Amino acid sequence: MRATRQVTASAAERFSSRIAAATIRGFVLTGFAAVVGVRVARGGRWRQRGRPSIPGPGLVFHLKITEPTAENTGPRVPPTQTFGSPGSPYTYTISMPGVTERIRVYGRINVTAESGVIIRDVEVIMQPSTTQINGIQFNAENSHGNLVEFTRVTVGDPGLATEEQSTCIRGRGVDVIRCDLSGAVDGLQVYTPTKAVARQRVRILGTYIHDLIVSPSTQSDGWTHNDCIQGLGSLDLEIIGNALHGGRTSCVIINTDVPAHGWGDCIVEDNWCYGDPLNGSTLNVATTASIGNLSVKRNRISRAGKNSGQCFVKAPNLVPTSCGAESGTSNGASTSDWVYGPDANVFMDNGAPVPIRVG
């Protein structure tokens, strides 16, 4: 039998959560300040703190410069409470704004609160299941202003993992910072549902996604299609400074037709991308919808990926400067004449520009 815990909040906790989840220009305060290296001065003004860094496990971490690994992502401190046990999965439900920290959950976390949820220094160990589950699920249609940081989501026994352990983190309206995600079919699946009132924002920063499970599946070829990050539409999406060890499909796939709320930003920059040597593509921005601000730049690509780390960008409003080129044919017709500049995506082994393909 699966246990369920409902989290409520006292008046004091609700007040604290409002402080913790305060948002400035759409950024969750704690997450934004940590990532871009700023502090809030008296009166609420931003002050630059110098070179961007995020305190955490291991050595000093500089977003875009330090490659995320198991040593510098995930919980910084051990748990003080444990829910569930191996073989006895537990559903930990968060229904109110506030901070959830220093817990270990054998099972999953279900977030029904709309905003103001902070999950920090948490470990989720997904258990075998006969129905589809996600490690952390944000369920509210208009989810916004939430944060998951320094958290690990994995599976308890990789030998028993199946496609039912679907995604480490799924939902929208959340910043994911310095997390360690592994063992499920996909690392993150993010999207805005059709019934939401507006396009929602997701930021994935300094996170380590690796060792996605490949298992028999109902997919057309009989095996799971694994992606580190799936962007499924109607988003303002930033994917910056992550280490993405792709499964059978992609490190990053932006895959949708024209979404209900349109595409806003799609920023994929300064990541380390390790594609599968036999399947899929390393980066695949494949949408028939125009993207407001498209930027696929300065990613470090492993040449070991299929077809030497092939990268596709198929948005109809594609221009050379979107992908680190300084000149060439625009609007998705061809990239054969592109001349790459200092913002080009490059191969890890020698720093040479990675050609962008449109088909």
Tab-separated table of C-alpha atoms in Angstrom:
chain	number	residue	atom	x	y	z
A	1	MET	CA	0.000	0.000	0.000
A	2	ARG	CA	1.334	3.395	-0.896
A	3	ALA	CA	1.474	5.913	1.914
A	4	THR	CA	0.669	9.566	1.316
A	5	ARG	CA	1.685	12.561	3.407
A	6	GLN	CA	-0.081	15.894	3.128
A	7	VAL	CA	2.045	18.945	3.930
A	8	THR	CA	0.297	21.949	5.444
A	9	ALA	CA	1.720	25.200	6.693
A	10	SER	CA	1.265	27.349	9.774
A	11	ALA	CA	0.887	31.108	9.504
A	12	ALA	CA	4.565	31.557	10.314
A	13	GLU	CA	5.561	29.041	7.661
A	14	ARG	CA	3.353	30.736	5.087
A	15	PHE	CA	4.995	34.065	5.887
A	16	SER	CA	8.446	32.498	5.517
A	17	SER	CA	7.469	30.947	2.228
A	18	ARG	CA	6.404	34.316	0.852
A	19	ILE	CA	9.845	35.681	1.670
A	20	ALA	CA	11.627	32.635	0.251
A	21	ALA	CA	9.590	32.527	-2.909
A	22	ALA	CA	9.622	36.263	-3.627
A	23	THR	CA	9.943	36.840	-7.349
A	24	ILE	CA	11.648	39.703	-9.135
A	25	ARG	CA	10.929	39.963	-12.858
A	26	GLY	CA	9.760	36.376	-12.890
A	27	PHE	CA	12.838	34.902	-11.228
A	28	VAL	CA	12.588	32.923	-8.020
A	29	LEU	CA	14.678	35.044	-5.678
A	30	THR	CA	16.767	32.310	-4.091
A	31	GLY	CA	17.484	30.528	-7.330
A	32	PHE	CA	18.246	33.627	-9.388
A	33	ALA	CA	20.526	35.135	-6.760
A	34	ALA	CA	22.435	31.874	-6.455
A	35	VAL	CA	22.920	31.399	-10.169
A	36	VAL	CA	23.880	34.819	-11.430
A	37	GLY	CA	25.960	35.820	-8.420
A	38	VAL	CA	24.038	38.728	-6.970
A	39	ARG	CA	22.825	39.693	-3.540
A	40	VAL	CA	19.832	41.714	-2.480
A	41	ALA	CA	20.763	44.934	-0.750
A	42	ARG	CA	18.620	46.866	1.705
A	43	GLY	CA	15.584	48.196	-0.126
A	44	GLY	CA	15.442	45.241	-2.502
A	45	ARG	CA	18.012	46.490	-5.031
A	46	TRP	CA	20.181	44.028	-6.903
A	47	ARG	CA	23.950	44.309	-6.556
A	48	GLN	CA	26.407	42.371	-8.657
A	49	ARG	CA	28.593	40.152	-6.520
A	50	GLY	CA	31.253	39.446	-9.105
A	51	ARG	CA	31.963	36.245	-10.965
A	52	PRO	CA	28.867	34.011	-10.996
A	53	SER	CA	29.134	31.194	-8.487
A	54	ILE	CA	26.839	28.876	-6.590
A	55	PRO	CA	27.886	27.532	-3.196
A	56	GLY	CA	27.316	23.836	-2.841
A	57	PRO	CA	28.972	20.438	-2.492
A	58	GLY	CA	32.545	20.143	-3.620
A	59	LEU	CA	34.659	22.994	-4.916
A	60	VAL	CA	33.484	26.461	-5.901
A	61	PHE	CA	31.068	26.173	-8.797
A	62	HIS	CA	30.901	28.693	-11.649
A	63	LEU	CA	27.848	28.364	-13.872
A	64	LYS	CA	28.820	27.844	-17.554
A	65	ILE	CA	32.450	27.216	-16.547
A	66	THR	CA	32.334	24.294	-14.096
A	67	GLU	CA	30.974	21.057	-15.534
A	68	PRO	CA	28.284	19.572	-13.261
A	69	THR	CA	29.138	16.142	-11.845
A	70	ALA	CA	28.008	13.884	-9.013
A	71	GLU	CA	30.496	15.681	-6.756
A	72	ASN	CA	29.124	19.218	-7.189
A	73	THR	CA	25.368	18.622	-7.581
A	74	GLY	CA	22.695	17.043	-5.419
A	75	PRO	CA	22.128	17.391	-1.663
A	76	ARG	CA	24.763	19.289	0.299
A	77	VAL	CA	23.723	17.876	3.669
A	78	PRO	CA	22.333	14.506	4.807
A	79	PRO	CA	18.592	14.003	5.342
A	80	THR	CA	17.054	14.426	8.766
A	81	GLN	CA	13.857	12.508	7.913
A	82	THR	CA	13.068	9.500	5.738
A	83	PHE	CA	9.683	8.580	4.261
A	84	GLY	CA	8.991	5.130	2.891
A	85	SER	CA	11.538	2.378	2.450
A	86	PRO	CA	12.830	0.133	-0.324
A	87	GLY	CA	9.844	-1.849	-1.575
A	88	SER	CA	7.338	0.351	0.311
A	89	PRO	CA	6.896	3.469	-1.833
A	90	TYR	CA	5.687	6.708	-0.272
A	91	THR	CA	3.956	9.652	-1.935
A	92	TYR	CA	5.010	12.907	-0.276
A	93	THR	CA	2.448	15.571	-1.217
A	94	ILE	CA	3.165	19.309	-1.054
A	95	SER	CA	-0.067	21.278	-1.117
A	96	MET	CA	1.074	24.618	0.360
A	97	PRO	CA	3.888	27.095	-0.421
A	98	GLY	CA	7.000	26.688	1.697
A	99	VAL	CA	10.388	25.015	1.986
A	100	THR	CA	10.771	21.239	1.939
A	101	GLU	CA	14.341	20.289	2.754
A	102	ARG	CA	16.640	17.578	4.090
A	103	ILE	CA	14.318	14.639	3.515
A	104	ARG	CA	14.729	11.314	1.744
A	105	VAL	CA	11.677	9.869	0.011
A	106	TYR	CA	11.509	6.294	-1.235
A	107	GLY	CA	8.827	6.896	-3.844
A	108	ARG	CA	7.885	10.285	-5.258
A	109	ILE	CA	6.976	13.889	-4.492
A	110	ASN	CA	3.659	15.215	-5.744
A	111	VAL	CA	3.344	19.030	-5.797
A	112	THR	CA	-0.216	20.331	-5.972
A	113	ALA	CA	0.555	23.864	-4.739
A	114	GLU	CA	0.621	26.409	-7.546
A	115	SER	CA	3.581	28.570	-6.486
A	116	GLY	CA	6.082	29.317	-3.752
A	117	VAL	CA	7.328	25.730	-3.370
A	118	ILE	CA	11.031	25.258	-2.654
A	119	ILE	CA	12.496	21.747	-2.633
A	120	ARG	CA	16.088	21.837	-1.378
A	121	ASP	CA	18.665	19.243	-0.331
A	122	VAL	CA	16.197	16.413	-0.939
A	123	GLU	CA	16.724	12.865	-2.213
A	124	VAL	CA	13.991	11.001	-4.089
A	125	ILE	CA	14.536	7.314	-4.780
A	126	MET	CA	11.873	6.077	-7.192
A	127	GLN	CA	10.604	2.555	-6.530
A	128	PRO	CA	9.454	-0.126	-8.986
A	129	SER	CA	5.940	0.542	-10.242
A	130	THR	CA	3.345	-1.006	-12.534
A	131	THR	CA	1.922	2.440	-13.408
A	132	GLN	CA	3.678	5.522	-14.699
A	133	ILE	CA	5.319	7.643	-12.013
A	134	ASN	CA	7.592	10.685	-11.890
A	135	GLY	CA	10.138	11.481	-9.207
A	136	ILE	CA	8.898	15.041	-8.666
A	137	GLN	CA	5.671	16.128	-10.356
A	138	PHE	CA	4.318	19.713	-10.502
A	139	ASN	CA	0.614	19.265	-11.142
A	140	ALA	CA	-1.009	22.709	-10.971
A	141	GLU	CA	-2.047	23.921	-14.418
A	142	ASN	CA	-0.762	27.430	-13.666
A	143	SER	CA	2.311	26.342	-11.734
A	144	HIS	CA	4.838	29.184	-11.436
A	145	GLY	CA	7.584	30.540	-9.185
A	146	ASN	CA	8.762	27.176	-7.829
A	147	LEU	CA	12.310	25.963	-7.200
A	148	VAL	CA	14.098	22.612	-6.960
A	149	GLU	CA	17.751	22.923	-5.999
A	150	PHE	CA	20.536	20.697	-4.694
A	151	THR	CA	18.304	17.655	-5.034
A	152	ARG	CA	18.914	14.111	-6.268
A	153	VAL	CA	16.300	12.006	-8.069
A	154	THR	CA	17.185	8.447	-9.012
A	155	VAL	CA	15.810	4.884	-8.935
A	156	GLY	CA	16.285	2.434	-6.106
A	157	ASP	CA	17.291	-0.631	-8.102
A	158	PRO	CA	18.362	0.077	-11.701
A	159	GLY	CA	17.993	-3.617	-12.453
A	160	LEU	CA	14.247	-3.359	-11.773
A	161	ALA	CA	13.682	-0.046	-13.538
A	162	THR	CA	11.189	0.038	-16.410
A	163	GLU	CA	9.551	2.653	-18.605
A	164	GLU	CA	6.985	3.217	-15.829
A	165	GLN	CA	9.664	5.213	-13.976
A	166	SER	CA	9.045	7.882	-16.524
A	167	THR	CA	10.724	11.169	-15.595
A	168	CYS	CA	12.862	12.492	-12.752
A	169	ILE	CA	11.127	15.916	-12.748
A	170	ARG	CA	7.991	16.749	-14.717
A	171	GLY	CA	5.873	19.881	-14.925
A	172	ARG	CA	6.285	23.615	-15.451
A	173	GLY	CA	6.815	26.900	-13.686
A	174	VAL	CA	9.964	25.739	-11.911
A	175	ASP	CA	13.684	26.501	-11.725
A	176	VAL	CA	15.872	23.376	-11.454
A	177	ILE	CA	19.325	24.254	-10.105
A	178	ARG	CA	22.342	22.055	-9.306
A	179	CYS	CA	20.365	18.806	-9.250
A	180	ASP	CA	21.553	15.241	-9.927
A	181	LEU	CA	19.005	13.322	-12.022
A	182	SER	CA	19.377	9.718	-13.198
A	183	GLY	CA	17.783	6.328	-13.642
A	184	ALA	CA	14.396	7.240	-15.159
A	185	VAL	CA	13.507	7.186	-18.860
A	186	ASP	CA	13.852	10.989	-19.124
A	187	GLY	CA	15.575	13.551	-16.951
A	188	LEU	CA	13.119	16.450	-17.247
A	189	GLN	CA	9.886	16.841	-19.169
A	190	VAL	CA	8.607	20.426	-19.162
A	191	TYR	CA	5.600	21.983	-20.860
A	192	THR	CA	2.657	24.350	-20.400
A	193	PRO	CA	-0.736	22.614	-20.529
A	194	THR	CA	-3.371	23.879	-22.935
A	195	LYS	CA	-5.691	24.878	-20.075
A	196	ALA	CA	-3.105	27.138	-18.433
A	197	VAL	CA	-3.809	30.853	-18.579
A	198	ALA	CA	-0.405	31.766	-20.032
A	199	ARG	CA	2.928	30.458	-21.220
A	200	GLN	CA	5.102	29.363	-18.294
A	201	ARG	CA	8.797	29.686	-17.530
A	202	VAL	CA	11.312	26.923	-16.803
A	203	ARG	CA	15.024	27.294	-16.079
A	204	ILE	CA	17.411	24.343	-15.857
A	205	LEU	CA	20.803	25.463	-14.578
A	206	GLY	CA	23.992	23.674	-13.528
A	207	THR	CA	22.309	20.262	-13.380
A	208	TYR	CA	23.803	16.798	-13.985
A	209	ILE	CA	21.585	14.363	-15.953
A	210	HIS	CA	22.988	10.907	-16.655
A	211	ASP	CA	22.473	7.128	-16.760
A	212	LEU	CA	18.926	7.165	-18.099
A	213	ILE	CA	17.353	3.713	-18.139
A	214	VAL	CA	16.987	1.882	-21.446
A	215	SER	CA	14.353	-0.822	-21.199
A	216	PRO	CA	11.738	-2.616	-23.322
A	217	SER	CA	8.989	-0.193	-24.241
A	218	THR	CA	5.791	0.355	-26.167
A	219	GLN	CA	7.703	2.696	-28.507
A	220	SER	CA	7.731	1.779	-32.208
A	221	ASP	CA	11.172	0.167	-32.047
A	222	GLY	CA	10.431	-1.680	-28.810
A	223	TRP	CA	12.806	0.342	-26.614
A	224	THR	CA	12.557	3.486	-24.527
A	225	HIS	CA	13.323	6.831	-26.182
A	226	ASN	CA	15.443	8.659	-23.633
A	227	ASP	CA	16.031	12.406	-23.441
A	228	CYS	CA	17.844	14.378	-20.784
A	229	ILE	CA	15.471	17.320	-21.320
A	230	GLN	CA	12.213	17.386	-23.265
A	231	GLY	CA	10.675	20.792	-23.968
A	232	LEU	CA	7.154	20.118	-25.178
A	233	GLY	CA	5.882	23.582	-25.917
A	234	SER	CA	4.364	26.875	-24.740
A	235	LEU	CA	7.412	27.771	-22.670
A	236	ASP	CA	9.955	30.403	-21.902
A	237	LEU	CA	12.805	27.928	-21.508
A	238	GLU	CA	16.423	28.348	-20.405
A	239	ILE	CA	18.835	25.398	-20.402
A	240	ILE	CA	22.217	26.725	-19.282
A	241	GLY	CA	25.427	25.193	-17.947
A	242	ASN	CA	24.211	21.600	-17.550
A	243	ALA	CA	26.013	18.290	-18.109
A	244	LEU	CA	23.706	16.195	-20.286
A	245	HIS	CA	24.583	12.551	-20.867
A	246	GLY	CA	21.929	11.638	-23.412
A	247	GLY	CA	19.988	8.412	-23.709
A	248	ARG	CA	18.773	6.818	-26.923
A	249	THR	CA	17.258	10.013	-28.370
A	250	SER	CA	18.732	13.380	-27.369
A	251	CYS	CA	20.453	15.469	-24.747
A	252	VAL	CA	17.899	18.206	-25.486
A	253	ILE	CA	14.804	17.860	-27.638
A	254	ILE	CA	12.402	20.721	-28.318
A	255	ASN	CA	9.628	18.876	-30.052
A	256	THR	CA	6.160	20.248	-30.667
A	257	ASP	CA	3.860	21.608	-33.325
A	258	VAL	CA	2.383	25.073	-32.840
A	259	PRO	CA	1.624	25.118	-29.080
A	260	ALA	CA	-1.455	26.661	-27.516
A	261	HIS	CA	0.372	29.632	-25.991
A	262	GLY	CA	3.196	29.931	-28.533
A	263	TRP	CA	6.915	29.762	-27.859
A	264	GLY	CA	8.711	32.505	-26.003
A	265	ASP	CA	12.424	32.182	-25.284
A	266	CYS	CA	14.324	28.998	-26.036
A	267	ILE	CA	17.849	29.438	-24.689
A	268	VAL	CA	20.219	26.447	-24.872
A	269	GLU	CA	23.680	27.717	-23.985
A	270	ASP	CA	26.994	26.640	-22.432
A	271	ASN	CA	26.036	23.015	-21.788
A	272	TRP	CA	28.160	19.863	-21.948
A	273	CYS	CA	26.359	17.446	-24.300
A	274	TYR	CA	27.207	13.758	-24.630
A	275	GLY	CA	24.983	12.142	-27.258
A	276	ASP	CA	24.340	8.434	-27.696
A	277	PRO	CA	26.829	6.940	-30.185
A	278	LEU	CA	24.208	4.817	-31.977
A	279	ASN	CA	20.872	6.618	-31.763
A	280	GLY	CA	19.172	9.977	-32.093
A	281	SER	CA	20.826	13.360	-32.088
A	282	THR	CA	22.742	15.368	-29.504
A	283	LEU	CA	20.658	18.542	-29.790
A	284	ASN	CA	17.317	18.608	-31.587
A	285	VAL	CA	15.269	21.805	-31.715
A	286	ALA	CA	12.479	20.487	-33.911
A	287	THR	CA	9.416	22.694	-33.847
A	288	THR	CA	7.137	24.016	-36.550
A	289	ALA	CA	6.397	27.058	-34.385
A	290	SER	CA	8.396	30.274	-34.524
A	291	ILE	CA	10.419	30.814	-31.352
A	292	GLY	CA	10.572	34.309	-29.885
A	293	ASN	CA	14.226	34.390	-28.799
A	294	LEU	CA	16.097	31.327	-30.055
A	295	SER	CA	19.679	30.888	-28.884
A	296	VAL	CA	21.682	27.653	-29.245
A	297	LYS	CA	25.229	28.780	-28.504
A	298	ARG	CA	28.559	27.793	-26.942
A	299	ASN	CA	27.486	24.245	-26.181
A	300	ARG	CA	30.322	21.731	-25.896
A	301	ILE	CA	29.513	18.671	-27.993
A	302	SER	CA	31.037	15.212	-27.683
A	303	ARG	CA	32.132	13.919	-31.062
A	304	ALA	CA	31.264	10.399	-29.838
A	305	GLY	CA	27.544	11.073	-30.380
A	306	LYS	CA	25.855	9.630	-33.470
A	307	ASN	CA	27.136	11.232	-36.695
A	308	SER	CA	29.788	13.117	-34.707
A	309	GLY	CA	27.350	14.714	-32.306
A	310	GLN	CA	24.781	15.898	-34.826
A	311	CYS	CA	22.795	18.997	-33.897
A	312	PHE	CA	19.476	19.888	-35.545
A	313	VAL	CA	17.712	23.244	-35.345
A	314	LYS	CA	14.530	23.367	-37.433
A	315	ALA	CA	12.579	26.382	-36.186
A	316	PRO	CA	11.087	28.324	-39.135
A	317	ASN	CA	12.551	31.623	-37.918
A	318	LEU	CA	16.090	30.208	-37.688
A	319	VAL	CA	18.859	32.702	-38.436
A	320	PRO	CA	22.644	32.155	-38.273
A	321	THR	CA	23.164	34.338	-35.193
A	322	SER	CA	20.750	32.107	-33.263
A	323	CYS	CA	23.357	29.340	-33.338
A	324	GLY	CA	26.655	31.164	-33.074
A	325	ALA	CA	27.248	31.911	-36.761
A	326	GLU	CA	28.078	35.392	-37.990
A	327	SER	CA	26.635	35.104	-41.502
A	328	GLY	CA	24.843	32.759	-43.870
A	329	THR	CA	21.426	31.762	-45.195
A	330	SER	CA	18.508	32.510	-42.854
A	331	ASN	CA	15.073	31.056	-42.156
A	332	GLY	CA	15.839	27.378	-42.090
A	333	ALA	CA	16.666	26.820	-45.769
A	334	SER	CA	20.310	25.765	-45.422
A	335	THR	CA	23.293	26.113	-43.136
A	336	SER	CA	25.997	25.066	-45.607
A	337	ASP	CA	27.234	28.646	-46.055
A	338	TRP	CA	27.244	29.601	-42.382
A	339	VAL	CA	30.421	31.239	-41.055
A	340	TYR	CA	30.766	30.496	-37.343
A	341	GLY	CA	32.038	32.970	-34.767
A	342	PRO	CA	33.054	32.935	-31.081
A	343	ASP	CA	29.536	31.906	-29.945
A	344	ALA	CA	29.562	28.716	-32.030
A	345	ASN	CA	28.809	25.333	-30.533
A	346	VAL	CA	32.104	23.432	-30.480
A	347	PHE	CA	33.498	19.928	-30.270
A	348	MET	CA	34.952	19.070	-26.875
A	349	ASP	CA	38.096	17.506	-28.268
A	350	ASN	CA	39.467	20.379	-30.339
A	351	GLY	CA	37.154	23.399	-30.058
A	352	ALA	CA	36.173	23.306	-33.743
A	353	PRO	CA	32.674	24.578	-34.617
A	354	VAL	CA	29.892	21.996	-34.744
A	355	PRO	CA	27.832	22.406	-37.953
A	356	ILE	CA	24.131	22.981	-37.376
A	357	ARG	CA	21.822	20.858	-39.544
A	358	VAL	CA	18.282	21.733	-40.560
A	359	GLY	CA	17.192	18.363	-41.909
